[in-house]
PDB file of C-alpha atoms in Angstrom:
ATOM      1  CA  MET Z   2      16.456  21.002  31.433  1.00  0.00           C
ATOM      2  CA  SER Z   3      13.676  18.631  30.373  1.00  0.00           C
ATOM      3  CA  THR Z   4      11.548  21.624  29.325  1.00  0.00           C
ATOM      4  CA  ILE Z   5      14.300  22.845  27.008  1.00  0.00           C
ATOM      5  CA  ARG Z   6      14.758  19.352  25.582  1.00  0.00           C
ATOM      6  CA  GLY Z   7      11.015  19.033  25.013  1.00  0.00           C
ATOM      7  CA  ALA Z   8      10.914  22.375  23.200  1.00  0.00           C
ATOM      8  CA  ARG Z   9      13.804  21.335  20.983  1.00  0.00           C
ATOM      9  CA  GLU Z  10      12.133  18.033  20.162  1.00  0.00           C
ATOM     10  CA  ARG Z  11       8.888  19.800  19.248  1.00  0.00           C
ATOM     11  CA  ALA Z  12      10.785  22.247  17.065  1.00  0.00           C
ATOM     12  CA  ARG Z  13      12.566  19.403  15.311  1.00  0.00           C
ATOM     13  CA  ILE Z  14       9.272  17.623  14.674  1.00  0.00           C
ATOM     14  CA  GLU Z  15       7.773  20.813  13.228  1.00  0.00           C
ATOM     15  CA  VAL Z  16      10.746  21.507  10.971  1.00  0.00           C
ATOM     16  CA  THR Z  17      10.851  17.880   9.805  1.00  0.00           C
ATOM     17  CA  ALA Z  18       7.157  18.064   8.909  1.00  0.00           C
ATOM     18  CA  ALA Z  19       7.702  21.345   7.030  1.00  0.00           C
ATOM     19  CA  ILE Z  20      10.571  19.820   5.046  1.00  0.00           C
ATOM     20  CA  LYS Z  21       8.479  16.819   4.063  1.00  0.00           C
ATOM     21  CA  ASP Z  22       5.490  18.984   3.146  1.00  0.00           C
ATOM     22  CA  GLU Z  23       7.656  21.097   0.838  1.00  0.00           C
ATOM     23  CA  ALA Z  24       9.226  17.978  -0.644  1.00  0.00           C
ATOM     24  CA  ARG Z  25       5.754  16.634  -1.436  1.00  0.00           C
ATOM     25  CA  LYS Z  26       4.970  19.881  -3.236  1.00  0.00           C
ATOM     26  CA  GLN Z  27       8.093  19.395  -5.326  1.00  0.00           C
ATOM     27  CA  LEU Z  28       7.076  15.811  -6.072  1.00  0.00           C
ATOM     28  CA  ALA Z  29       3.749  17.058  -7.389  1.00  0.00           C
ATOM     29  CA  ALA Z  30       5.362  19.791  -9.471  1.00  0.00           C
ATOM     30  CA  ASP Z  31       8.529  18.143 -10.780  1.00  0.00           C
ATOM     31  CA  GLY Z  32       8.493  14.443  -9.933  1.00  0.00           C
ATOM     32  CA  ALA Z  33      10.658  12.404  -7.568  1.00  0.00           C
ATOM     33  CA  ALA Z  34      13.660  12.286  -9.889  1.00  0.00           C
ATOM     34  CA  ARG Z  35      14.082  16.071  -9.619  1.00  0.00           C
ATOM     35  CA  LEU Z  36      13.674  16.313  -5.861  1.00  0.00           C
ATOM     36  CA  SER Z  37      16.417  18.584  -4.541  1.00  0.00           C
ATOM     37  CA  LEU Z  38      17.415  19.262  -0.946  1.00  0.00           C
ATOM     38  CA  ARG Z  39      18.744  22.658  -1.955  1.00  0.00           C
ATOM     39  CA  ALA Z  40      15.452  23.587  -3.593  1.00  0.00           C
ATOM     40  CA  VAL Z  41      13.526  22.465  -0.515  1.00  0.00           C
ATOM     41  CA  ALA Z  42      15.812  24.499   1.735  1.00  0.00           C
ATOM     42  CA  ARG Z  43      15.437  27.537  -0.508  1.00  0.00           C
ATOM     43  CA  GLU Z  44      11.639  27.391  -0.426  1.00  0.00           C
ATOM     44  CA  LEU Z  45      11.677  27.108   3.355  1.00  0.00           C
ATOM     45  CA  GLY Z  46      14.155  29.929   3.806  1.00  0.00           C
ATOM     46  CA  MET Z  47      16.770  27.600   5.247  1.00  0.00           C
ATOM     47  CA  VAL Z  48      20.425  27.241   4.391  1.00  0.00           C
ATOM     48  CA  SER Z  49      21.265  23.850   2.915  1.00  0.00           C
ATOM     49  CA  SER Z  50      23.579  22.964   5.780  1.00  0.00           C
ATOM     50  CA  ALA Z  51      20.699  23.347   8.244  1.00  0.00           C
ATOM     51  CA  LEU Z  52      18.448  21.040   6.231  1.00  0.00           C
ATOM     52  CA  TYR Z  53      21.190  18.399   6.070  1.00  0.00           C
ATOM     53  CA  ARG Z  54      20.945  18.080   9.864  1.00  0.00           C
ATOM     54  CA  TYR Z  55      17.451  16.684   9.320  1.00  0.00           C
ATOM     55  CA  PHE Z  56      18.019  14.723   6.125  1.00  0.00           C
ATOM     56  CA  PRO Z  57      21.694  14.168   5.241  1.00  0.00           C
ATOM     57  CA  SER Z  58      20.884  13.195   1.651  1.00  0.00           C
ATOM     58  CA  ARG Z  59      18.156  13.259  -0.976  1.00  0.00           C
ATOM     59  CA  ASP Z  60      17.782   9.503  -0.591  1.00  0.00           C
ATOM     60  CA  GLU Z  61      17.062   9.805   3.135  1.00  0.00           C
ATOM     61  CA  LEU Z  62      14.373  12.377   2.418  1.00  0.00           C
ATOM     62  CA  LEU Z  63      12.917  10.151  -0.285  1.00  0.00           C
ATOM     63  CA  THR Z  64      12.890   7.231   2.107  1.00  0.00           C
ATOM     64  CA  ALA Z  65      11.008   9.282   4.699  1.00  0.00           C
ATOM     65  CA  LEU Z  66       8.409  10.273   2.091  1.00  0.00           C
ATOM     66  CA  ILE Z  67       8.093   6.684   0.882  1.00  0.00           C
ATOM     67  CA  VAL Z  68       7.626   5.325   4.396  1.00  0.00           C
ATOM     68  CA  ASP Z  69       5.022   8.012   5.108  1.00  0.00           C
ATOM     69  CA  ALA Z  70       3.123   7.135   1.930  1.00  0.00           C
ATOM     70  CA  TYR Z  71       3.168   3.397   2.611  1.00  0.00           C
ATOM     71  CA  ASP Z  72       2.052   4.018   6.185  1.00  0.00           C
ATOM     72  CA  ALA Z  73      -0.756   6.293   5.027  1.00  0.00           C
ATOM     73  CA  VAL Z  74      -2.211   3.850   2.518  1.00  0.00           C
ATOM     74  CA  GLY Z  75      -1.672   1.017   4.998  1.00  0.00           C
ATOM     75  CA  GLU Z  76      -3.576   2.903   7.676  1.00  0.00           C
ATOM     76  CA  ALA Z  77      -6.394   3.579   5.210  1.00  0.00           C
ATOM     77  CA  ALA Z  78      -6.659  -0.155   4.486  1.00  0.00           C
ATOM     78  CA  GLU Z  79      -6.508  -1.097   8.165  1.00  0.00           C
ATOM     79  CA  ALA Z  80      -9.097   1.508   9.147  1.00  0.00           C
ATOM     80  CA  ALA Z  81     -11.494   0.270   6.460  1.00  0.00           C
ATOM     81  CA  ASP Z  82     -11.098  -3.293   7.690  1.00  0.00           C
ATOM     82  CA  ARG Z  83     -11.641  -2.282  11.316  1.00  0.00           C
ATOM     83  CA  ALA Z  84     -14.799  -0.440  10.337  1.00  0.00           C
ATOM     84  CA  SER Z  85     -16.050  -3.464   8.408  1.00  0.00           C
ATOM     85  CA  CYS Z  86     -15.291  -5.828  11.280  1.00  0.00           C
ATOM     86  CA  ALA Z  87     -17.267  -3.595  13.629  1.00  0.00           C
ATOM     87  CA  GLU Z  88     -20.413  -4.400  11.640  1.00  0.00           C
ATOM     88  CA  SER Z  89     -21.512  -7.896  12.615  1.00  0.00           C
ATOM     89  CA  SER Z  90     -23.399  -8.456   9.366  1.00  0.00           C
ATOM     90  CA  VAL Z  91     -20.413  -7.750   7.111  1.00  0.00           C
ATOM     91  CA  ARG Z  92     -19.004 -10.824   5.378  1.00  0.00           C
ATOM     92  CA  HIS Z  93     -15.486 -11.428   4.190  1.00  0.00           C
ATOM     93  CA  LEU Z  94     -16.157 -10.422   0.608  1.00  0.00           C
ATOM     94  CA  ALA Z  95     -17.469  -7.070   1.857  1.00  0.00           C
ATOM     95  CA  ARG Z  96     -14.338  -6.646   4.015  1.00  0.00           C
ATOM     96  CA  TRP Z  97     -12.131  -7.397   1.015  1.00  0.00           C
ATOM     97  CA  THR Z  98     -14.031  -4.873  -1.095  1.00  0.00           C
ATOM     98  CA  ALA Z  99     -13.926  -2.210   1.626  1.00  0.00           C
ATOM     99  CA  VAL Z 100     -10.157  -2.556   1.962  1.00  0.00           C
ATOM    100  CA  ALA Z 101      -9.619  -2.384  -1.795  1.00  0.00           C
ATOM    101  CA  CYS Z 102     -11.857   0.674  -2.134  1.00  0.00           C
ATOM    102  CA  ALA Z 103     -10.040   2.411   0.721  1.00  0.00           C
ATOM    103  CA  VAL Z 104      -6.722   1.886  -1.060  1.00  0.00           C
ATOM    104  CA  ARG Z 105      -8.190   3.269  -4.278  1.00  0.00           C
ATOM    105  CA  ASP Z 106      -9.705   6.260  -2.471  1.00  0.00           C
ATOM    106  CA  TRP Z 107      -6.356   7.071  -0.879  1.00  0.00           C
ATOM    107  CA  ALA Z 108      -4.602   6.810  -4.230  1.00  0.00           C
ATOM    108  CA  LEU Z 109      -7.104   9.124  -5.932  1.00  0.00           C
ATOM    109  CA  ALA Z 110      -6.702  11.652  -3.123  1.00  0.00           C
ATOM    110  CA  HIS Z 111      -2.873  11.424  -3.153  1.00  0.00           C
ATOM    111  CA  PRO Z 112      -1.847  10.621  -6.743  1.00  0.00           C
ATOM    112  CA  HIS Z 113       1.704  11.974  -6.453  1.00  0.00           C
ATOM    113  CA  GLU Z 114       2.440  10.052  -3.285  1.00  0.00           C
ATOM    114  CA  TYR Z 115       0.904   6.963  -4.877  1.00  0.00           C
ATOM    115  CA  GLY Z 116       3.160   7.510  -7.872  1.00  0.00           C
ATOM    116  CA  LEU Z 117       6.180   7.721  -5.581  1.00  0.00           C
ATOM    117  CA  ILE Z 118       5.582   4.236  -4.176  1.00  0.00           C
ATOM    118  CA  TYR Z 119       3.905   2.457  -7.105  1.00  0.00           C
ATOM    119  CA  GLY Z 120       5.091   4.419 -10.127  1.00  0.00           C
ATOM    120  CA  SER Z 121       8.368   4.404 -12.013  1.00  0.00           C
ATOM    121  CA  PRO Z 122      11.522   3.779  -9.952  1.00  0.00           C
ATOM    122  CA  VAL Z 123      13.487   6.885  -9.048  1.00  0.00           C
ATOM    123  CA  PRO Z 124      16.818   6.848 -10.930  1.00  0.00           C
ATOM    124  CA  GLY Z 125      19.743   6.219  -8.613  1.00  0.00           C
ATOM    125  CA  TYR Z 126      17.594   5.387  -5.600  1.00  0.00           C
ATOM    126  CA  THR Z 127      17.483   1.994  -3.876  1.00  0.00           C
ATOM    127  CA  ALA Z 128      14.841   1.567  -1.198  1.00  0.00           C
ATOM    128  CA  PRO Z 129      16.319   0.452   2.131  1.00  0.00           C
ATOM    129  CA  GLN Z 130      15.024  -2.282   4.436  1.00  0.00           C
ATOM    130  CA  ALA Z 131      13.144   0.353   6.434  1.00  0.00           C
ATOM    131  CA  THR Z 132      10.513   0.547   3.673  1.00  0.00           C
ATOM    132  CA  VAL Z 133       9.649  -3.156   3.715  1.00  0.00           C
ATOM    133  CA  GLY Z 134       7.419  -3.170   6.799  1.00  0.00           C
ATOM    134  CA  PRO Z 135       5.338  -0.154   5.766  1.00  0.00           C
ATOM    135  CA  ALA Z 136       5.065  -1.518   2.214  1.00  0.00           C
ATOM    136  CA  SER Z 137       3.619  -4.777   3.564  1.00  0.00           C
ATOM    137  CA  ARG Z 138       0.711  -3.283   5.479  1.00  0.00           C
ATOM    138  CA  VAL Z 139      -1.931  -3.495   2.734  1.00  0.00           C
ATOM    139  CA  GLY Z 140      -0.872  -7.014   1.851  1.00  0.00           C
ATOM    140  CA  PHE Z 141      -1.156  -8.159   5.450  1.00  0.00           C
ATOM    141  CA  VAL Z 142      -4.680  -6.731   5.699  1.00  0.00           C
ATOM    142  CA  LEU Z 143      -5.693  -8.801   2.671  1.00  0.00           C
ATOM    143  CA  ILE Z 144      -4.011 -11.861   4.178  1.00  0.00           C
ATOM    144  CA  ALA Z 145      -5.975 -11.298   7.402  1.00  0.00           C
ATOM    145  CA  VAL Z 146      -9.291 -11.113   5.529  1.00  0.00           C
ATOM    146  CA  VAL Z 147      -8.592 -14.344   3.656  1.00  0.00           C
ATOM    147  CA  GLY Z 148      -7.289 -16.005   6.826  1.00  0.00           C
ATOM    148  CA  ASP Z 149     -10.467 -15.173   8.731  1.00  0.00           C
ATOM    149  CA  ALA Z 150     -12.550 -16.531   5.876  1.00  0.00           C
ATOM    150  CA  HIS Z 151     -10.492 -19.735   5.881  1.00  0.00           C
ATOM    151  CA  ARG Z 152     -11.077 -20.241   9.606  1.00  0.00           C
ATOM    152  CA  THR Z 153     -14.807 -19.461   9.596  1.00  0.00           C
ATOM    153  CA  ASP Z 154     -16.498 -19.962   6.218  1.00  0.00           C
ATOM    154  CA  GLY Z 155     -13.778 -21.882   4.420  1.00  0.00           C
ATOM    155  CA  LEU Z 156     -12.250 -21.079   1.054  1.00  0.00           C
ATOM    156  CA  ALA Z 157     -12.886 -22.532  -2.387  1.00  0.00           C
ATOM    157  CA  LEU Z 158      -9.315 -23.537  -3.121  1.00  0.00           C
ATOM    158  CA  PRO Z 159      -8.245 -22.642  -6.657  1.00  0.00           C
ATOM    159  CA  PRO Z 160      -6.409 -25.301  -8.667  1.00  0.00           C
ATOM    160  CA  LEU Z 161      -2.636 -25.028  -8.429  1.00  0.00           C
ATOM    161  CA  ALA Z 162      -0.114 -26.330 -10.946  1.00  0.00           C
ATOM    162  CA  ALA Z 163       2.066 -29.042  -9.434  1.00  0.00           C
ATOM    163  CA  GLU Z 164       5.264 -27.245 -10.433  1.00  0.00           C
ATOM    164  CA  LEU Z 165       4.170 -24.186  -8.444  1.00  0.00           C
ATOM    165  CA  LEU Z 166       3.511 -26.049  -5.191  1.00  0.00           C
ATOM    166  CA  PRO Z 167       7.075 -25.726  -3.788  1.00  0.00           C
ATOM    167  CA  GLU Z 168       6.968 -21.974  -4.390  1.00  0.00           C
ATOM    168  CA  ALA Z 169       3.496 -21.767  -2.860  1.00  0.00           C
ATOM    169  CA  GLU Z 170       4.738 -23.592   0.233  1.00  0.00           C
ATOM    170  CA  ARG Z 171       7.730 -21.265   0.490  1.00  0.00           C
ATOM    171  CA  MET Z 172       5.556 -18.159   0.229  1.00  0.00           C
ATOM    172  CA  ALA Z 173       3.078 -19.501   2.772  1.00  0.00           C
ATOM    173  CA  THR Z 174       5.913 -20.197   5.203  1.00  0.00           C
ATOM    174  CA  ASP Z 175       7.407 -16.739   4.660  1.00  0.00           C
ATOM    175  CA  PHE Z 176       4.360 -14.518   5.100  1.00  0.00           C
ATOM    176  CA  ALA Z 177       1.074 -16.451   5.292  1.00  0.00           C
ATOM    177  CA  PRO Z 178       1.676 -19.455   7.550  1.00  0.00           C
ATOM    178  CA  ASP Z 179      -1.993 -19.753   8.540  1.00  0.00           C
ATOM    179  CA  LEU Z 180      -3.193 -20.175   4.970  1.00  0.00           C
ATOM    180  CA  PRO Z 181      -3.163 -23.279   2.775  1.00  0.00           C
ATOM    181  CA  PRO Z 182      -0.282 -22.979   0.290  1.00  0.00           C
ATOM    182  CA  GLU Z 183      -2.694 -23.286  -2.645  1.00  0.00           C
ATOM    183  CA  VAL Z 184      -4.280 -19.954  -1.717  1.00  0.00           C
ATOM    184  CA  VAL Z 185      -1.085 -17.942  -1.516  1.00  0.00           C
ATOM    185  CA  PRO Z 186      -0.116 -17.598  -5.219  1.00  0.00           C
ATOM    186  CA  PRO Z 187      -3.586 -16.324  -6.239  1.00  0.00           C
ATOM    187  CA  LEU Z 188      -3.542 -14.026  -3.214  1.00  0.00           C
ATOM    188  CA  VAL Z 189      -0.209 -12.541  -4.287  1.00  0.00           C
ATOM    189  CA  ALA Z 190      -1.592 -12.205  -7.817  1.00  0.00           C
ATOM    190  CA  ALA Z 191      -4.725 -10.485  -6.500  1.00  0.00           C
ATOM    191  CA  TRP Z 192      -2.602  -8.062  -4.449  1.00  0.00           C
ATOM    192  CA  SER Z 193      -0.567  -7.130  -7.519  1.00  0.00           C
ATOM    193  CA  GLN Z 194      -3.653  -6.884  -9.736  1.00  0.00           C
ATOM    194  CA  LEU Z 195      -5.356  -4.604  -7.199  1.00  0.00           C
ATOM    195  CA  PHE Z 196      -2.532  -2.107  -7.586  1.00  0.00           C
ATOM    196  CA  GLY Z 197      -2.518  -2.660 -11.322  1.00  0.00           C
ATOM    197  CA  LEU Z 198      -6.162  -1.593 -11.501  1.00  0.00           C
ATOM    198  CA  ILE Z 199      -5.471   1.477  -9.392  1.00  0.00           C
ATOM    199  CA  SER Z 200      -2.330   2.369 -11.346  1.00  0.00           C
ATOM    200  CA  PHE Z 201      -4.180   2.192 -14.664  1.00  0.00           C
ATOM    201  CA  GLU Z 202      -6.714   4.652 -13.296  1.00  0.00           C
ATOM    202  CA  ILE Z 203      -4.201   6.987 -11.639  1.00  0.00           C
ATOM    203  CA  PHE Z 204      -1.834   7.098 -14.603  1.00  0.00           C
ATOM    204  CA  GLY Z 205      -4.516   7.526 -17.271  1.00  0.00           C
ATOM    205  CA  GLN Z 206      -4.527   4.155 -19.033  1.00  0.00           C
ATOM    206  CA  PHE Z 207      -8.304   3.896 -18.556  1.00  0.00           C
ATOM    207  CA  ASN Z 208      -8.960   7.228 -20.266  1.00  0.00           C
ATOM    208  CA  ARG Z 209     -11.512   6.845 -23.087  1.00  0.00           C
ATOM    209  CA  ILE Z 210     -11.836   3.168 -22.154  1.00  0.00           C
ATOM    210  CA  VAL Z 211     -13.514   2.928 -18.728  1.00  0.00           C
ATOM    211  CA  GLU Z 212     -15.968   5.652 -17.743  1.00  0.00           C
ATOM    212  CA  ALA Z 213     -17.847   4.053 -14.820  1.00  0.00           C
ATOM    213  CA  ARG Z 214     -14.629   3.737 -12.865  1.00  0.00           C
ATOM    214  CA  GLU Z 215     -15.973   2.881  -9.413  1.00  0.00           C
ATOM    215  CA  ALA Z 216     -18.446   0.280 -10.655  1.00  0.00           C
ATOM    216  CA  PHE Z 217     -15.739  -1.235 -12.852  1.00  0.00           C
ATOM    217  CA  PHE Z 218     -13.325  -1.337  -9.922  1.00  0.00           C
ATOM    218  CA  ARG Z 219     -15.814  -2.993  -7.573  1.00  0.00           C
ATOM    219  CA  GLN Z 220     -16.633  -5.634 -10.174  1.00  0.00           C
ATOM    220  CA  ALA Z 221     -12.954  -6.356 -10.760  1.00  0.00           C
ATOM    221  CA  VAL Z 222     -12.217  -6.507  -7.032  1.00  0.00           C
ATOM    222  CA  GLY Z 223     -15.037  -9.017  -6.616  1.00  0.00           C
ATOM    223  CA  GLU Z 224     -13.448 -11.185  -9.294  1.00  0.00           C
ATOM    224  CA  LEU Z 225     -10.127 -11.020  -7.464  1.00  0.00           C
ATOM    225  CA  ALA Z 226     -11.886 -12.121  -4.275  1.00  0.00           C
ATOM    226  CA  ARG Z 227     -13.293 -15.156  -6.032  1.00  0.00           C
ATOM    227  CA  HIS Z 228      -9.859 -16.046  -7.355  1.00  0.00           C
ATOM    228  CA  VAL Z 229      -8.555 -16.288  -3.795  1.00  0.00           C
ATOM    229  CA  GLY Z 230     -11.488 -18.463  -2.751  1.00  0.00           C
ATOM    230  CA  LEU Z 231     -13.637 -15.965  -0.839  1.00  0.00           C
ATOM    231  CA  ARG Z 232     -16.725 -17.266  -2.625  1.00  0.00           C
ATOM    232  CA  GLY Z 233     -17.414 -20.909  -3.363  1.00  0.00           C
ATOM    233  CA  ASP Z 234     -20.044 -20.514  -6.063  1.00  0.00           C
ATOM    234  CA  ARG Z 235     -17.598 -21.591  -8.757  1.00  0.00           C
ATOM    235  CA  GLY Z 236     -16.765 -24.920  -7.200  1.00  0.00           C
ATOM    236  CA  GLY Z 237     -13.463 -26.142  -5.877  1.00  0.00           C
ATOM    237  CA  ARG Z 238     -12.330 -27.796  -2.677  1.00  0.00           C
ATOM    238  CA  ARG Z 239     -13.323 -25.849   0.402  1.00  0.00           C
ATOM    239  CA  THR Z 240     -11.157 -25.337   3.469  1.00  0.00           C
ATOM    240  CA  GLY Z 241     -11.782 -24.564   7.093  1.00  0.00           C
ATOM    241  CA  THR Z 242     -15.377 -25.795   7.467  1.00  0.00           C
ATOM    242  CA  GLY Z 243     -15.098 -29.512   6.841  1.00  0.00           C
ATOM    243  CA  THR Z 244     -17.320 -29.301   3.755  1.00  0.00           C
TER     244      THR Z 244
END
C-alpha cells in the first residue's frame, strides 16, 4: 500500500512541476496577466478538470510561481552569503556586495520570473500571506550581514530625523530587533534601492544610459553599504565596538 502511495506522490510531484514549467513558458511569452489554466492544460495534453485538481484557480498557480521565484532568489542570496562567510578574509562589505550581485545574477538569468515578483502587479490578483516568508529571504540576509557588522566591527550610524525615530523603533522591533533603530530606515531604503537598480536594468531603463552595467552596479551597491553604516570612513557614531 505504501508503495502505491509513494508512486502516486511522485507522479503528483512530476505533474505539478510540469504544470509550473509550462506556466513559466506562458509568463515569458504572454505575461502574467494572460496566464490561463486552460492554455496550460492544453499544452500539456490534459483536460482542464484534471489540472484543477492540482491548482484550483489561476491565482493558486500564480501564488505557487511567485513563491518559487522568491525562494529561488532568496536561496541565491543565502548561498552567496554562505560562500562569503566560508572565506575567513572576507569582510562585511564584501558579503553585502556578494549577496547583491547574486540577486542581480539571478534576475538576469530569470527576467520573467523576476518580473513576476518585482514588476507590475497582476490585475485581479492579491498575494496571500504564504508569499510573505519567501519574499523576506533576501531582506533577512542583508539584515544578517549588517547585524554581524554591528556586533564585530561596529556601524557608522547615519543621522536620523527625530520625527522618524518612532517609526525606526517600530521597524526594528518588527524585523530587526538586534540592530539599532537608527540603522533600520536606511537598511530598508537600501533594500528597496537594490531592487530598483536591478529593475532598471531588467526592464530597460538603463539602455543608452549605462553601458558598464556590472561596474556601475558594484559601485552603487557599495554606496548603499555605506548608507547603512558598513564603512565608517565618512564619520558618524559607531556601534558595537565601543569606539
